Short mmCIF file of C-alpha atoms and ligand atoms in Angstrom, two decimals:
data_model
loop_
_atom_site.label_atom_id
_atom_site.label_comp_id
_atom_site.label_asym_id
_atom_site.label_seq_id
_atom_site.Cartn_x
_atom_site.Cartn_y
_atom_site.Cartn_z
CA MET A 98 88.61 114.24 113.72
CA LYS A 99 90.08 116.61 116.61
CA ILE A 100 91.70 114.93 119.66
CA SER A 101 91.94 116.82 123.02
CA PHE A 102 92.78 115.78 126.37
CA ALA A 103 90.61 116.59 129.45
CA LYS A 104 90.47 115.69 133.20
CA SER A 105 88.90 112.59 133.87
CA ALA A 106 85.11 113.48 134.70
CA LEU A 107 82.40 111.29 133.21
CA PRO A 108 81.08 113.10 130.25
CA ALA A 109 77.34 113.97 129.86
CA GLU A 110 76.78 112.97 126.43
CA GLY A 111 78.08 111.41 123.13
CA ALA A 112 80.05 107.77 123.12
CA LEU A 113 82.29 106.64 126.16
CA VAL A 114 84.91 104.09 125.90
CA VAL A 115 86.44 102.30 128.86
CA GLY A 116 89.23 99.68 129.00
CA ILE A 117 88.70 96.32 130.97
CA LEU A 118 91.64 94.51 132.01
CA GLU A 119 91.51 90.90 131.45
CA GLY A 120 91.52 88.89 134.96
CA GLY A 121 92.09 92.26 136.86
CA ALA A 122 89.92 94.60 139.11
CA LEU A 123 87.75 97.36 137.38
CA THR A 124 89.90 100.46 136.62
CA ALA A 125 88.88 103.48 138.64
CA THR A 126 86.70 104.85 135.87
CA ALA A 127 84.94 101.45 134.96
CA ALA A 128 84.38 101.17 138.97
CA ARG A 129 82.76 104.71 139.05
CA LEU A 130 80.41 104.02 135.96
CA ASP A 131 79.56 100.79 137.46
CA GLU A 132 78.42 102.57 140.67
CA ALA A 133 76.66 105.23 138.74
CA CYS A 134 74.59 102.75 136.77
CA GLY A 135 73.76 100.51 139.73
CA GLY A 136 76.12 97.78 138.83
CA THR A 137 74.94 97.22 135.22
CA LEU A 138 78.51 97.08 133.97
CA THR A 139 79.40 94.14 136.04
CA ARG A 140 76.29 92.42 135.39
CA ALA A 141 76.82 93.03 131.77
CA ILE A 142 80.17 91.62 131.66
CA ALA A 143 78.93 88.57 133.63
CA ALA A 144 76.03 88.00 131.20
CA SER A 145 78.40 87.93 128.20
CA ARG A 146 81.28 86.27 127.19
CA PHE A 147 83.56 89.51 127.52
CA GLU A 148 86.50 88.96 129.70
CA GLY A 149 88.51 92.01 128.82
CA LYS A 150 90.55 90.17 126.45
CA LYS A 151 92.46 92.03 123.95
CA ASP A 152 90.28 93.01 120.68
CA GLN A 153 86.96 91.87 122.70
CA SER A 154 84.42 94.40 123.14
CA LEU A 155 80.93 94.89 124.62
CA LEU A 156 78.51 97.90 123.76
CA LEU A 157 76.00 99.27 126.02
CA VAL A 158 73.42 101.49 124.43
CA ALA A 159 71.60 103.97 126.41
CA PRO A 160 72.82 102.75 129.71
CA ALA A 161 70.14 103.21 132.44
CA GLY A 162 71.66 105.79 135.17
CA LEU A 163 74.25 107.46 132.71
CA THR A 164 73.53 110.08 130.23
CA VAL A 165 75.99 109.09 127.50
CA SER A 166 74.41 107.61 124.44
CA ARG A 167 76.44 104.36 124.48
CA LEU A 168 79.29 102.89 126.64
CA LEU A 169 81.75 100.67 124.81
CA LEU A 170 83.79 98.38 126.91
CA LEU A 171 87.05 97.60 125.33
CA GLY A 172 89.33 94.60 126.21
CA LEU A 173 92.81 95.86 127.23
CA GLY A 174 94.32 92.46 127.76
CA LYS A 175 96.52 91.49 130.86
CA GLY A 176 97.81 94.73 132.63
CA GLU A 177 101.46 93.58 132.31
CA LYS A 178 101.15 93.57 128.72
CA VAL A 179 99.60 96.99 128.27
CA ASP A 180 102.36 98.77 126.43
CA ALA A 181 102.51 101.61 123.73
CA LEU A 182 101.35 99.29 120.96
CA ALA A 183 98.44 97.97 122.88
CA ALA A 184 97.41 101.46 123.88
CA GLU A 185 97.45 102.34 120.15
CA ALA A 186 95.45 99.30 119.32
CA PHE A 187 92.91 100.21 122.17
CA GLY A 188 92.52 103.84 120.84
CA GLY A 189 92.28 102.36 117.17
CA GLY A 190 89.53 99.87 118.01
CA ALA A 191 87.62 102.74 119.95
CA VAL A 192 87.66 104.82 116.79
CA ALA A 193 86.89 101.83 114.29
CA GLN A 194 83.73 100.73 116.52
CA LEU A 195 82.39 104.25 117.23
CA ALA A 196 83.36 106.52 114.44
CA ALA A 197 80.38 105.96 112.40
CA ALA A 198 77.81 105.08 115.07
CA GLY A 199 76.20 108.53 114.98
CA ASP A 200 77.57 110.35 117.90
CA ALA A 201 79.28 113.70 117.08
CA GLN A 202 81.74 113.28 120.01
CA MET A 203 83.53 110.42 122.00
CA ALA A 204 85.54 110.10 125.08
CA ILE A 205 87.97 107.53 125.84
CA ALA A 206 88.68 107.14 129.61
CA VAL A 207 92.42 106.07 130.31
CA ASP A 208 93.42 105.07 133.88
CA ALA A 209 96.55 103.96 135.26
CA VAL A 210 97.09 100.28 134.64
CA GLU A 211 98.37 97.92 137.09
CA GLY A 212 101.45 95.97 135.87
CA SER A 213 102.12 98.21 132.85
CA THR A 214 105.38 100.03 132.76
CA LEU A 215 103.91 103.26 131.27
CA THR A 216 102.07 105.79 133.28
CA ALA A 217 98.47 106.86 132.59
CA ALA A 218 99.67 110.16 130.66
CA ALA A 219 102.01 107.92 128.47
CA LEU A 220 99.21 105.45 127.73
CA ALA A 221 96.65 108.29 126.99
CA ALA A 222 99.10 109.70 124.49
CA HIS A 223 99.41 106.62 122.80
CA VAL A 224 95.67 105.94 123.00
CA ALA A 225 95.40 109.27 121.16
CA LEU A 226 97.86 108.45 118.59
CA GLY A 227 96.08 105.22 117.65
CA ALA A 228 92.83 106.94 117.34
CA ARG A 229 94.08 109.53 115.14
CA LEU A 230 95.85 107.07 112.90
CA ARG A 231 92.76 104.68 112.73
CA SER A 232 90.60 107.59 111.90
CA TYR A 233 92.16 108.24 108.29
CA ARG A 234 89.97 108.18 105.50
CA PHE A 235 90.45 109.27 101.79
CA ASP A 236 86.96 110.18 100.74
CA LYS A 237 87.63 113.19 98.79
CA TYR A 238 86.53 111.75 95.37
CA ARG A 239 83.15 110.19 96.99
CA THR A 240 80.88 112.91 95.94
CA THR A 241 77.53 111.06 96.45
CA GLU A 242 78.37 109.20 99.62
CA LYS A 243 75.34 109.76 102.05
CA LYS A 244 75.73 111.62 105.36
CA ASP A 245 74.97 108.47 107.49
CA GLU A 246 77.75 106.51 105.65
CA LYS A 247 80.16 108.89 106.60
CA PRO A 248 81.74 109.23 110.08
CA SER A 249 79.93 111.09 112.70
CA VAL A 250 82.41 111.57 115.39
CA LYS A 251 84.09 115.03 115.07
CA LYS A 252 85.77 115.14 118.51
CA VAL A 253 87.58 112.70 120.56
CA ALA A 254 88.52 113.58 124.06
CA VAL A 255 91.05 111.49 125.95
CA LEU A 256 90.09 111.49 129.76
CA VAL A 257 93.20 111.21 131.99
CA ASP A 258 94.24 112.52 135.54
CA ASP A 259 97.04 114.59 134.03
CA PRO A 260 95.87 115.78 130.84
CA ALA A 261 98.87 118.43 130.47
CA ALA A 262 101.39 115.74 130.94
CA ALA A 263 99.50 113.52 128.20
CA LYS A 264 99.28 116.49 125.89
CA LYS A 265 102.78 117.12 126.23
CA LEU A 266 103.90 113.54 125.35
CA TYR A 267 101.34 113.50 122.48
CA ALA A 268 102.75 116.47 120.71
CA PRO A 269 105.57 114.63 118.96
CA LEU A 270 103.45 111.57 118.10
CA GLU A 271 100.80 113.82 116.59
CA ALA A 272 103.66 115.34 114.17
CA VAL A 273 104.36 111.73 113.12
CA ALA A 274 100.49 111.00 112.62
CA ASP A 275 100.60 114.31 110.29
CA GLY A 276 103.40 112.86 108.43
CA VAL A 277 101.70 109.42 108.22
CA PHE A 278 98.53 111.30 106.67
CA LEU A 279 100.55 113.09 104.19
CA THR A 280 102.19 109.86 103.11
CA ARG A 281 98.63 108.02 102.94
CA ASP A 282 97.29 110.94 100.95
CA LEU A 283 100.13 110.84 98.46
CA ALA A 284 99.85 106.85 98.02
CA SER A 285 95.95 107.12 97.80
CA GLU A 286 95.87 109.69 94.88
CA PRO A 287 95.55 108.32 91.30
CA ALA A 288 98.38 108.79 88.79
CA ASN A 289 96.40 111.21 86.91
CA VAL A 290 96.71 113.70 89.75
CA ILE A 291 100.13 112.57 91.45
CA TYR A 292 102.74 112.53 88.50
CA PRO A 293 106.43 113.40 88.83
CA GLU A 294 105.90 117.03 88.77
CA SER A 295 102.87 117.26 90.93
CA LEU A 296 104.44 114.96 93.44
CA ALA A 297 107.71 117.24 93.53
CA GLU A 298 105.38 120.24 94.00
CA GLN A 299 103.95 118.30 97.20
CA ALA A 300 107.58 118.13 98.42
CA LYS A 301 108.28 121.85 97.61
CA ALA A 302 104.98 122.84 99.70
CA LEU A 303 106.92 121.56 102.63
CA ALA A 304 109.39 124.42 102.53
CA ASP A 305 106.74 126.18 104.77
CA LEU A 306 107.81 123.97 107.66
CA GLY A 307 111.58 125.01 107.60
CA LEU A 308 112.65 122.17 105.18
CA GLU A 309 115.05 123.09 102.27
CA VAL A 310 113.49 121.58 99.08
CA GLU A 311 115.24 121.50 95.63
CA VAL A 312 113.97 119.86 92.53
CA LEU A 313 115.86 118.53 89.75
CA GLY A 314 114.47 118.42 86.22
CA GLU A 315 115.37 115.98 83.31
CA LYS A 316 117.98 118.67 82.07
CA GLN A 317 119.92 118.77 85.32
CA MET A 318 119.70 114.89 85.78
CA LYS A 319 121.15 114.56 82.31
CA LYS A 320 124.23 116.64 83.15
CA LEU A 321 124.71 114.37 86.16
CA GLY A 322 124.61 111.37 83.85
CA MET A 323 121.61 109.90 85.43
CA GLY A 324 120.84 107.57 82.24
CA ALA A 325 119.34 104.71 84.38
CA LEU A 326 116.78 107.03 86.07
CA LEU A 327 115.82 108.82 82.84
CA GLY A 328 115.70 105.84 80.75
CA VAL A 329 112.53 104.79 82.71
CA GLY A 330 110.92 108.07 82.45
CA GLN A 331 111.78 108.30 78.75
CA GLY A 332 108.53 106.78 77.51
CA SER A 333 106.28 109.21 79.42
CA GLU A 334 105.03 112.75 78.77
CA ARG A 335 105.50 113.62 82.14
CA GLU A 336 108.85 115.01 82.95
CA SER A 337 111.26 112.90 85.44
CA GLN A 338 111.98 114.70 88.61
CA LEU A 339 114.44 114.16 91.54
CA ALA A 340 113.26 116.13 94.63
CA VAL A 341 115.70 116.51 97.62
CA LEU A 342 114.29 117.53 100.89
CA ARG A 343 116.68 118.67 103.75
CA TRP A 344 115.99 119.19 107.33
CA SER A 345 119.01 120.41 109.30
CA GLY A 346 117.83 120.44 113.01
CA ALA A 347 121.12 119.31 114.59
CA ALA A 348 123.34 121.75 116.75
CA ASP A 349 125.83 121.58 113.95
CA LYS A 350 124.18 122.16 110.83
CA GLU A 351 127.09 120.87 108.94
CA ALA A 352 127.25 117.55 110.58
CA ALA A 353 126.79 114.62 108.17
CA PRO A 354 123.11 113.86 107.76
CA ILE A 355 121.26 110.40 107.88
CA ALA A 356 119.73 109.86 104.32
CA PHE A 357 116.61 108.59 103.00
CA VAL A 358 115.78 107.58 99.40
CA GLY A 359 112.50 106.69 97.92
CA LYS A 360 111.34 105.08 94.87
CA GLY A 361 108.83 107.17 93.21
CA VAL A 362 107.32 105.53 90.33
CA THR A 363 104.11 107.58 90.18
CA PHE A 364 102.68 104.71 87.82
CA ASP A 365 104.31 101.62 86.70
CA THR A 366 102.85 100.11 83.60
CA GLY A 367 105.67 97.75 83.28
CA GLY A 368 106.76 99.79 80.07
CA ILE A 369 107.38 97.69 77.07
CA CYS A 370 107.28 94.71 79.26
CA LEU A 371 103.76 95.76 79.76
CA LYS A 372 101.86 94.41 83.02
CA PRO A 373 98.69 92.25 82.55
CA ALA A 374 95.48 94.39 83.18
CA ALA A 375 94.39 92.69 86.30
CA ASN A 376 95.18 94.77 89.43
CA MET A 377 97.29 97.25 87.41
CA GLU A 378 95.58 100.08 89.06
CA ASP A 379 97.67 99.06 92.27
CA MET A 380 100.72 100.61 90.44
CA LYS A 381 99.29 104.20 91.34
CA TRP A 382 101.00 103.22 94.72
CA ASP A 383 104.41 102.40 93.25
CA MET A 384 105.52 105.82 94.60
CA GLY A 385 105.07 104.59 98.30
CA GLY A 386 108.69 104.67 99.02
CA ALA A 387 108.92 108.31 97.88
CA ALA A 388 105.66 109.06 99.64
CA VAL A 389 107.20 107.66 103.03
CA VAL A 390 110.28 109.85 102.49
CA ILE A 391 108.23 112.93 102.13
CA GLY A 392 105.91 112.02 104.98
CA LEU A 393 108.88 111.29 107.45
CA MET A 394 110.77 114.53 106.53
CA LYS A 395 107.41 116.44 107.13
CA ALA A 396 107.20 114.68 110.64
CA LEU A 397 110.92 115.41 111.61
CA ALA A 398 110.40 119.06 110.66
CA LEU A 399 106.96 119.41 112.68
CA ARG A 400 108.48 117.61 115.65
CA LYS A 401 111.75 119.89 115.12
CA ALA A 402 113.98 116.59 115.50
CA LYS A 403 117.36 117.32 116.61
CA VAL A 404 119.09 115.56 113.49
CA ASN A 405 120.40 116.58 110.10
CA ALA A 406 118.32 114.31 107.58
CA VAL A 407 117.95 114.44 103.74
CA GLY A 408 115.41 112.91 101.73
CA VAL A 409 115.85 112.08 97.91
CA VAL A 410 113.10 110.90 95.86
CA GLY A 411 113.55 109.73 92.42
CA LEU A 412 110.12 110.35 90.47
CA VAL A 413 109.31 108.90 87.17
CA GLU A 414 106.15 107.32 85.28
CA ASN A 415 107.05 104.05 83.50
CA MET A 416 104.97 104.21 80.42
CA PRO A 417 105.21 102.08 77.22
CA SER A 418 105.24 104.40 73.96
CA GLY A 419 107.24 105.31 70.90
CA THR A 420 109.75 106.92 73.06
CA ALA A 421 109.80 104.16 75.71
CA GLN A 422 113.22 102.21 76.26
CA ARG A 423 113.38 98.51 74.97
CA PRO A 424 114.34 95.53 76.54
CA GLY A 425 118.19 94.85 75.60
CA ASP A 426 118.96 98.84 75.78
CA VAL A 427 122.10 99.73 77.70
CA VAL A 428 122.08 102.73 79.94
CA THR A 429 124.89 104.40 81.73
CA SER A 430 124.16 105.23 85.28
CA ALA A 431 125.40 108.25 87.10
CA SER A 432 128.08 106.11 88.83
CA GLY A 433 129.39 105.27 85.31
CA GLN A 434 128.34 101.67 85.61
CA THR A 435 126.27 100.35 82.72
CA ILE A 436 123.26 98.43 82.95
CA GLU A 437 121.45 96.17 80.16
CA VAL A 438 117.81 96.62 80.54
CA ILE A 439 116.44 92.99 80.27
CA ASN A 440 113.15 93.65 81.66
CA THR A 441 111.49 97.45 81.50
CA ASP A 442 109.17 96.37 84.51
CA ALA A 443 112.37 96.08 86.59
CA GLU A 444 112.47 99.87 86.72
CA GLY A 445 112.35 100.71 90.51
CA ARG A 446 116.08 99.61 90.90
CA LEU A 447 117.08 101.74 87.86
CA VAL A 448 115.62 104.95 89.71
CA LEU A 449 117.14 103.98 92.71
CA ALA A 450 120.58 103.32 91.18
CA ASP A 451 120.82 107.00 90.33
CA ALA A 452 119.11 108.45 93.21
CA LEU A 453 121.31 106.40 95.91
CA TRP A 454 124.50 107.20 93.94
CA TYR A 455 123.55 111.01 94.04
CA THR A 456 122.55 110.97 97.67
CA GLN A 457 125.81 109.16 98.67
CA ASP A 458 128.20 111.48 96.48
CA ARG A 459 126.61 114.86 97.41
CA PHE A 460 125.73 114.41 101.16
CA LYS A 461 128.27 111.73 102.26
CA PRO A 462 125.50 110.47 104.69
CA ARG A 463 126.25 108.45 108.09
CA ALA A 464 123.75 106.12 106.68
CA ILE A 465 121.39 105.67 103.88
CA ILE A 466 118.00 103.85 104.13
CA ASP A 467 116.19 103.50 101.09
CA LEU A 468 112.47 102.39 100.54
CA ALA A 469 110.83 100.87 97.53
CA THR A 470 107.75 98.81 96.37
CA LEU A 471 110.60 97.03 94.57
CA THR A 472 109.41 93.34 93.85
CA GLY A 473 106.42 91.09 93.81
CA ALA A 474 109.02 88.44 95.03
CA ILE A 475 108.91 90.03 98.56
CA ILE A 476 105.29 89.42 98.74
CA VAL A 477 105.79 85.70 97.97
CA SER A 478 108.36 85.63 100.74
CA LEU A 479 106.93 87.73 103.39
CA GLY A 480 103.22 88.45 102.57
CA SER A 481 101.93 91.48 104.25
CA HIS A 482 103.17 91.06 107.72
CA TYR A 483 106.59 92.12 107.23
CA ALA A 484 108.82 94.24 104.98
CA GLY A 485 112.11 92.88 103.79
CA LEU A 486 115.20 94.18 105.24
CA PHE A 487 118.52 94.18 103.43
CA ALA A 488 121.55 95.82 104.83
CA ASN A 489 125.50 95.69 104.51
CA ASP A 490 125.57 96.67 108.27
CA ASP A 491 124.54 94.54 111.24
CA ALA A 492 124.34 97.44 113.62
CA LEU A 493 122.02 99.36 111.20
CA ALA A 494 119.93 96.27 110.42
CA GLY A 495 119.42 95.67 114.24
CA GLN A 496 118.64 99.15 114.98
CA LEU A 497 115.84 99.17 112.17
CA THR A 498 114.52 95.70 113.30
CA ALA A 499 114.23 97.17 116.80
CA ALA A 500 112.75 100.74 115.66
CA GLY A 501 110.09 98.46 113.71
CA ALA A 502 109.19 96.20 116.55
CA ALA A 503 108.53 99.19 118.80
CA VAL A 504 106.11 100.91 116.40
CA GLY A 505 104.48 97.68 114.97
CA GLU A 506 106.16 98.13 111.42
CA LYS A 507 107.91 94.70 111.53
CA LEU A 508 111.11 93.75 109.37
CA TRP A 509 112.52 90.51 108.45
CA ARG A 510 116.13 90.42 107.53
CA MET A 511 117.07 88.71 104.06
CA PRO A 512 120.54 88.09 102.84
CA VAL A 513 122.95 90.30 100.95
CA ASP A 514 125.51 88.07 99.74
CA ASP A 515 127.97 87.65 96.95
CA PRO A 516 126.82 84.40 95.44
CA TYR A 517 123.69 86.29 94.49
CA ASP A 518 125.44 89.07 92.69
CA LYS A 519 126.57 86.76 89.95
CA GLN A 520 122.93 86.46 89.15
CA ILE A 521 122.95 89.71 87.53
CA LYS A 522 126.23 89.52 85.69
CA SER A 523 125.45 90.68 81.90
CA GLU A 524 127.06 89.58 78.55
CA ILE A 525 127.18 93.03 77.16
CA ALA A 526 127.16 95.61 80.09
CA ASP A 527 128.36 95.85 83.70
CA MET A 528 125.09 94.16 85.03
CA LYS A 529 121.69 93.65 83.96
CA ASN A 530 118.40 94.71 85.59
CA VAL A 531 116.80 91.33 86.41
CA GLY A 532 118.65 88.26 87.98
CA GLU A 533 118.86 84.76 86.67
CA GLY A 534 117.47 82.11 88.68
CA GLY A 535 115.37 82.77 91.93
CA ALA A 536 115.47 85.11 94.74
CA GLY A 537 114.10 87.92 92.98
CA SER A 538 114.05 90.41 95.97
CA VAL A 539 117.52 89.41 96.82
CA THR A 540 118.86 89.94 93.30
CA ALA A 541 117.00 93.49 93.50
CA ALA A 542 118.85 94.26 96.54
CA MET A 543 122.23 93.09 95.25
CA PHE A 544 121.69 95.33 92.25
CA LEU A 545 121.22 98.44 94.31
CA LYS A 546 124.24 97.54 96.41
CA ARG A 547 126.33 98.04 93.50
CA PHE A 548 125.57 101.77 93.67
CA ILE A 549 126.67 101.92 97.35
CA LYS A 550 130.19 102.45 98.28
CA ASP A 551 131.29 102.13 101.96
CA THR A 552 128.26 103.88 103.48
CA PRO A 553 126.30 101.90 106.09
CA TRP A 554 123.12 100.98 103.88
CA ALA A 555 119.73 99.30 104.40
CA HIS A 556 116.99 98.63 101.79
CA LEU A 557 113.41 98.28 102.87
CA ASP A 558 111.38 96.41 100.11
CA ILE A 559 107.92 97.58 100.99
CA ALA A 560 106.04 96.19 98.07
CA GLY A 561 103.73 93.94 100.46
CA VAL A 562 103.03 96.32 103.17
CA THR A 563 102.52 99.56 101.52
CA TRP A 564 98.79 98.77 100.77
CA ALA A 565 96.59 97.11 103.38
CA LYS A 566 93.89 94.87 101.91
CA LYS A 567 92.43 94.56 105.64
CA ASP A 568 91.93 96.82 108.35
CA GLY A 569 94.82 96.68 111.07
CA PRO A 570 94.83 97.96 114.47
CA VAL A 571 95.76 101.50 113.71
CA THR A 572 95.73 101.42 109.91
CA PRO A 573 92.29 101.54 107.83
CA LYS A 574 92.69 99.38 104.60
CA GLY A 575 94.43 101.27 101.94
CA ALA A 576 97.53 103.14 102.09
CA SER A 577 99.43 102.24 105.31
CA ALA A 578 102.43 104.65 105.25
CA PHE A 579 104.57 101.72 106.50
CA GLY A 580 107.88 103.14 107.52
CA VAL A 581 107.25 106.80 108.45
CA ARG A 582 106.69 105.57 112.04
CA LEU A 583 109.67 103.30 111.94
CA LEU A 584 111.97 105.46 110.42
CA ASP A 585 111.05 108.41 112.76
CA ARG A 586 111.63 106.12 115.75
CA LEU A 587 115.00 105.07 114.35
CA VAL A 588 115.91 108.71 113.99
CA ALA A 589 114.73 109.49 117.59
CA ASP A 590 116.48 106.25 119.17
CA GLN A 591 119.73 106.48 117.25
CA TYR A 592 120.52 109.88 115.43
CA GLU A 593 118.99 112.49 117.48
CA GLN A 594 121.02 114.65 119.87
CA LYS A 595 119.33 114.10 123.33
N1 LIG B 636 106.54 97.66 91.37
C1 LIG B 636 106.77 96.50 90.91
C2 LIG B 636 106.76 95.38 91.99
C3 LIG B 636 105.38 95.47 92.85
C4 LIG B 636 104.71 94.35 92.57
C5 LIG B 636 104.99 96.34 93.73
C6 LIG B 636 103.50 94.14 93.22
C7 LIG B 636 103.77 95.93 94.66
C8 LIG B 636 102.97 95.01 94.21
C9 LIG B 636 108.24 96.42 90.28
O1 LIG B 636 108.47 97.58 89.57
C10 LIG B 636 108.07 95.15 89.41
O2 LIG B 636 107.47 95.25 88.42
N2 LIG B 636 109.04 94.19 89.57
C11 LIG B 636 109.05 93.00 88.83
C12 LIG B 636 110.43 92.72 88.70
C13 LIG B 636 110.63 91.59 87.78
C14 LIG B 636 110.39 92.03 86.15
C15 LIG B 636 112.12 91.29 87.71
C16 LIG B 636 108.33 91.93 89.76
O3 LIG B 636 108.29 91.95 90.83
O4 LIG B 636 107.58 90.98 89.06
MN1 LIG B 637 107.80 97.31 87.53
ZN1 LIG B 638 107.72 99.34 89.92
#
């Protein structure tokens, strides 16, 4: 779906979408349309229950007096509440309703909104972003899908008074959308296609954009003493990998970077502590954290962010086999700390232990943020509306929460506190990989914290938000890429040179 911006002239064909404010006057375009069709628009609104409320819509097919195939009136809500997120939901809603209606083209009219703090150009840029994000579809393996089941809309024109200004504002947003699409693709691919080496190849391909990408194999990781990560991968036929992506966009290329670390378990069977069969296929997206890091690094490179950033992803496949690690095994991590593996299904923290240590030791980052589909317990706590946020630094936690709220990827802070640390004490080693008692997500975070020295650190448990079971305003059901937009926003707001 190609998105462009054009001057607000009423289109001759295709579908047309226009916003209607709740309890406000018709916007300029809506008033023009109403006149062109002899008042049909006002009459249609009066004859229906459509009041311009958010998420309400009214479809007029083949409206007399107009040459467009259909006119969709989409509620914008109250003018003063029309912000970037509302504009994105509006663009997403337009695509959701019309992408498969039969038209090849669609135009979305965006006017200035009285009461909104955003200009028409800024609203148009966010409408375009919402349309783009919602148009995502992973259909490469549907070979027998009929043409009339596939989206018909190929082109979307966002109509606005100052298309040049809108286009300029959209450029960095489009870069982020491209990052989101890569993340969604990677998480959607099955585990026979995306495994540690093929995922590392996907990271390497980003070198074309100016990222420096290095990949460490098992031999190099062994030298570095990464017994925790390697133990998880030892039951798999696939070789474990650690990929490092670097973007040096700051004026001082040597300045300490911000670091992102992702859990990349390309398939999590649970290992010897085998998971039940029901829904085990979901564990293809247990590399969701790594996919976010890779998509984020792509976005930063595409929009040439003025920041130094590193992304590190630990890539392993957790399989049961004759070479797999056993419950009770003791492994030595790169930090030197030993871990008793009580449950081979608590593998993500083992991977992150070495990835976090390596990142911190090698790059001395300003801050380190990890993302992981780490615990089922976070789904019990927060469901799918918020990701869990754990941090050793209040300022970083606040910045992350604010960035998440700004882009609609919400975080809820959970405790990181010493009493929970006692729950992972082991009789035989420095710690064990599962906690006694409750608070499974917190004890997992406490485990990670043992591999952080004094770097400001945050951990996002994204197990509940990585895969959407229902359509969202800008996310069709499936891989959400939750975290890409959030962390891009964090970088823009807090770490980029202005
Ligand atoms: N990848 C899972 C967590 C998960 C569960 C992600 C559901 C997405 C959806 C993780 O590796 C895991 O298996 N965690 C265990 C830990 C337990 C054994 C301490 C869990 O949450 O059950
Ligand atoms: Mn597991
Ligand atoms: Zn896992």
